[in-house]
Tab-separated table of C-alpha atoms in Angstrom:
chain	number	residue	atom	x	y	z
A	6	UNK	CA	17.197	3.257	-63.215
A	7	UNK	CA	14.431	2.567	-65.690
A	8	UNK	CA	10.732	2.634	-64.828
A	9	UNK	CA	10.325	-1.163	-64.778
A	10	UNK	CA	13.207	-1.622	-62.270
A	11	UNK	CA	11.835	1.170	-60.100
A	12	UNK	CA	8.350	-0.390	-60.029
A	13	UNK	CA	9.737	-3.851	-59.291
A	14	UNK	CA	11.814	-2.547	-56.378
A	15	UNK	CA	8.873	-0.557	-55.036
A	16	UNK	CA	6.581	-3.598	-55.166
A	17	UNK	CA	9.229	-5.751	-53.484
A	18	UNK	CA	9.593	-3.237	-50.648
A	19	UNK	CA	5.827	-2.898	-50.273
A	20	UNK	CA	5.451	-6.684	-50.185
A	21	UNK	CA	8.170	-6.975	-47.541
A	22	UNK	CA	6.479	-4.302	-45.434
A	23	UNK	CA	3.150	-6.110	-45.759
A	24	UNK	CA	4.738	-9.408	-44.676
A	25	UNK	CA	6.398	-7.743	-41.693
A	26	UNK	CA	3.063	-6.272	-40.611
A	27	UNK	CA	0.678	-9.147	-41.264
A	28	UNK	CA	2.821	-12.269	-41.185
A	29	UNK	CA	5.568	-11.711	-38.591
A	30	UNK	CA	5.701	-15.407	-37.683
A	31	UNK	CA	6.630	-16.162	-41.292
A	32	UNK	CA	9.670	-13.937	-40.893
A	33	UNK	CA	10.882	-15.741	-37.763
A	34	UNK	CA	13.345	-18.364	-38.968
A	35	UNK	CA	12.436	-20.861	-36.249
A	36	UNK	CA	9.761	-19.599	-33.858
A	37	UNK	CA	9.930	-22.849	-31.869
A	38	UNK	CA	13.592	-22.259	-31.048
A	39	UNK	CA	12.850	-18.713	-29.936
A	40	UNK	CA	9.916	-19.827	-27.788
A	41	UNK	CA	12.159	-22.427	-26.116
A	42	UNK	CA	14.750	-19.695	-25.580
A	43	UNK	CA	12.123	-17.513	-23.908
A	44	UNK	CA	11.026	-20.382	-21.656
A	45	UNK	CA	14.505	-21.543	-20.639
A	46	UNK	CA	16.532	-18.322	-20.464
A	47	UNK	CA	17.275	-17.023	-16.973
A	48	UNK	CA	16.406	-13.394	-16.369
A	49	UNK	CA	17.451	-11.477	-13.262
A	50	UNK	CA	14.482	-10.069	-11.413
A	51	UNK	CA	14.243	-6.818	-9.520
A	52	UNK	CA	13.768	-9.029	-6.453
A	53	UNK	CA	17.399	-10.195	-6.780
A	54	UNK	CA	16.551	-13.750	-7.869
A	55	UNK	CA	16.857	-15.342	-11.301
A	56	UNK	CA	13.679	-16.473	-13.028
A	57	UNK	CA	12.735	-18.618	-16.007
A	58	UNK	CA	9.428	-18.028	-17.772
A	59	UNK	CA	9.177	-21.805	-18.201
A	60	UNK	CA	8.927	-22.202	-14.424
A	61	UNK	CA	5.362	-20.889	-14.712
A	62	UNK	CA	4.216	-23.578	-17.152
A	63	UNK	CA	0.901	-25.072	-16.162
A	64	UNK	CA	-0.845	-21.713	-16.145
A	65	UNK	CA	-1.305	-19.000	-18.765
A	66	UNK	CA	1.540	-16.478	-18.807
A	67	UNK	CA	1.312	-12.929	-20.157
A	68	UNK	CA	4.741	-11.496	-20.956
A	69	UNK	CA	5.012	-7.782	-21.583
A	70	UNK	CA	8.244	-6.446	-23.078
A	71	UNK	CA	8.593	-2.810	-22.033
A	72	UNK	CA	11.040	-0.003	-21.191
A	73	UNK	CA	10.960	2.968	-18.842
A	74	UNK	CA	11.628	5.321	-21.771
A	75	UNK	CA	8.698	3.938	-23.829
A	76	UNK	CA	5.656	6.186	-23.298
A	77	UNK	CA	3.047	3.635	-24.514
A	78	UNK	CA	4.654	1.004	-22.241
A	79	UNK	CA	4.382	3.272	-19.219
A	80	UNK	CA	0.799	4.195	-20.104
A	81	UNK	CA	-0.368	0.560	-20.272
A	82	UNK	CA	1.305	-0.674	-17.070
A	83	UNK	CA	-1.566	0.261	-14.732
A	84	UNK	CA	-3.989	-1.583	-17.045
A	85	UNK	CA	-1.754	-4.661	-17.073
A	86	UNK	CA	-1.510	-4.514	-13.288
A	87	UNK	CA	-5.320	-4.354	-13.023
A	88	UNK	CA	-5.616	-7.311	-15.431
A	89	UNK	CA	-3.120	-9.312	-13.376
A	90	UNK	CA	-5.272	-8.766	-10.280
A	91	UNK	CA	-8.471	-9.659	-12.178
A	92	UNK	CA	-6.891	-12.906	-13.467
A	93	UNK	CA	-4.914	-14.365	-10.537
A	94	UNK	CA	-4.798	-17.797	-12.222
A	95	UNK	CA	-2.496	-16.307	-14.884
A	96	UNK	CA	1.071	-15.178	-14.328
A	97	UNK	CA	1.963	-11.716	-15.581
A	98	UNK	CA	5.628	-10.867	-16.171
A	99	UNK	CA	7.263	-7.675	-17.367
A	100	UNK	CA	10.553	-8.076	-19.218
A	101	UNK	CA	12.457	-4.826	-19.296
A	102	UNK	CA	14.420	-3.712	-22.326
A	103	UNK	CA	16.220	-1.463	-19.892
A	104	UNK	CA	18.638	-1.461	-16.950
A	105	UNK	CA	17.767	-2.749	-13.495
A	106	UNK	CA	18.494	0.673	-11.969
A	107	UNK	CA	16.112	2.472	-14.344
A	108	UNK	CA	13.441	-0.143	-13.694
A	109	UNK	CA	13.819	0.110	-9.900
A	110	UNK	CA	13.472	3.905	-10.041
A	111	UNK	CA	10.408	3.520	-12.251
A	112	UNK	CA	8.562	1.030	-10.019
A	113	UNK	CA	9.193	3.196	-6.973
A	114	UNK	CA	6.888	5.717	-8.697
A	115	UNK	CA	4.584	3.345	-10.609
A	116	UNK	CA	4.428	0.070	-8.667
A	117	UNK	CA	3.127	-3.127	-10.233
A	118	UNK	CA	2.156	-6.339	-8.479
A	119	UNK	CA	3.701	-8.730	-10.996
A	120	UNK	CA	7.402	-9.633	-11.340
A	121	UNK	CA	9.682	-7.483	-13.457
A	122	UNK	CA	12.653	-9.165	-15.086
A	123	UNK	CA	15.661	-7.474	-16.678
A	124	UNK	CA	16.756	-8.395	-20.201
A	125	UNK	CA	18.364	-5.186	-21.424
A	126	UNK	CA	18.982	-4.712	-25.149
A	127	UNK	CA	19.253	-8.490	-25.698
A	128	UNK	CA	15.454	-8.596	-25.453
A	129	UNK	CA	15.160	-6.989	-28.884
A	130	UNK	CA	16.577	-10.075	-30.633
A	131	UNK	CA	14.336	-12.272	-28.506
A	132	UNK	CA	11.263	-10.225	-29.482
A	133	UNK	CA	12.197	-10.395	-33.160
A	134	UNK	CA	12.488	-14.160	-32.906
A	135	UNK	CA	9.025	-14.293	-31.363
A	136	UNK	CA	7.525	-12.525	-34.379
A	137	UNK	CA	8.075	-8.847	-33.591
A	138	UNK	CA	10.136	-8.153	-36.732
A	139	UNK	CA	10.486	-4.381	-36.139
A	140	UNK	CA	11.499	-4.906	-32.492
A	141	UNK	CA	8.953	-2.312	-31.351
A	142	UNK	CA	7.622	-1.720	-27.848
A	143	UNK	CA	5.441	-2.505	-26.068
A	144	UNK	CA	5.210	-6.119	-27.175
A	145	UNK	CA	3.024	-8.624	-25.362
A	146	UNK	CA	3.038	-12.391	-25.729
A	147	UNK	CA	0.346	-14.594	-24.212
A	148	UNK	CA	1.392	-18.182	-23.555
A	149	UNK	CA	-1.007	-21.063	-22.968
A	150	UNK	CA	-0.592	-23.526	-20.082
A	151	UNK	CA	1.869	-25.611	-22.122
A	152	UNK	CA	4.109	-22.651	-22.964
A	153	UNK	CA	2.904	-22.270	-26.544
A	154	UNK	CA	2.231	-18.833	-27.998
A	155	UNK	CA	-1.492	-18.158	-27.966
A	156	UNK	CA	-1.503	-14.479	-28.948
A	157	UNK	CA	0.868	-11.566	-29.661
A	158	UNK	CA	0.306	-7.814	-29.564
A	159	UNK	CA	2.698	-5.221	-30.926
A	160	UNK	CA	1.627	-1.938	-29.339
A	161	UNK	CA	-0.618	-1.359	-26.372
A	162	UNK	CA	-3.015	-4.108	-25.387
A	163	UNK	CA	-6.779	-3.801	-25.427
A	164	UNK	CA	-7.916	-4.783	-21.930
A	165	UNK	CA	-11.195	-6.420	-22.995
A	166	UNK	CA	-9.444	-8.491	-25.653
A	167	UNK	CA	-6.705	-9.726	-23.301
A	168	UNK	CA	-9.248	-10.454	-20.567
A	169	UNK	CA	-11.331	-12.561	-22.973
A	170	UNK	CA	-8.236	-14.393	-24.203
A	171	UNK	CA	-7.124	-15.116	-20.629
A	172	UNK	CA	-10.592	-16.492	-19.814
A	173	UNK	CA	-10.444	-18.721	-22.884
A	174	UNK	CA	-7.155	-20.121	-21.526
A	175	UNK	CA	-8.739	-20.856	-18.150
A	176	UNK	CA	-7.514	-17.802	-16.254
């Protein structure tokens, strides 16, 4: 491979990495379709019932994709639980990229006051469609009262930032 081809390929890869980091919505083929999928898909809850995120329209909804094996996810759960109690007008939901059994064992040790829904590995494609191109965890999506995406965070949330965003949405 000559020098020009090498440089061109390197720049193409660097540009793709930059797009994935700073413009994830641009990489989602149809974010509207994926948002509708999130709102209408039924997820089994640890409570034994099926739930749809769209059933909570009319109030802000914070959705946290997490897994029991994800150390940053586990670390932020107490903060998310505290935020859910500080903002009772908002609905907080954890969607597990895990099995129901693992999640039940986890919450017996680290309880949370908000519902936990089970998506398993299928959640990774859903997250990618919502703008999380790498499919990393934790991934948090904040929906406004109409079900539109207001904010996304790949990685752990900053409590002050999420609290301010929830207040701006009326929660």
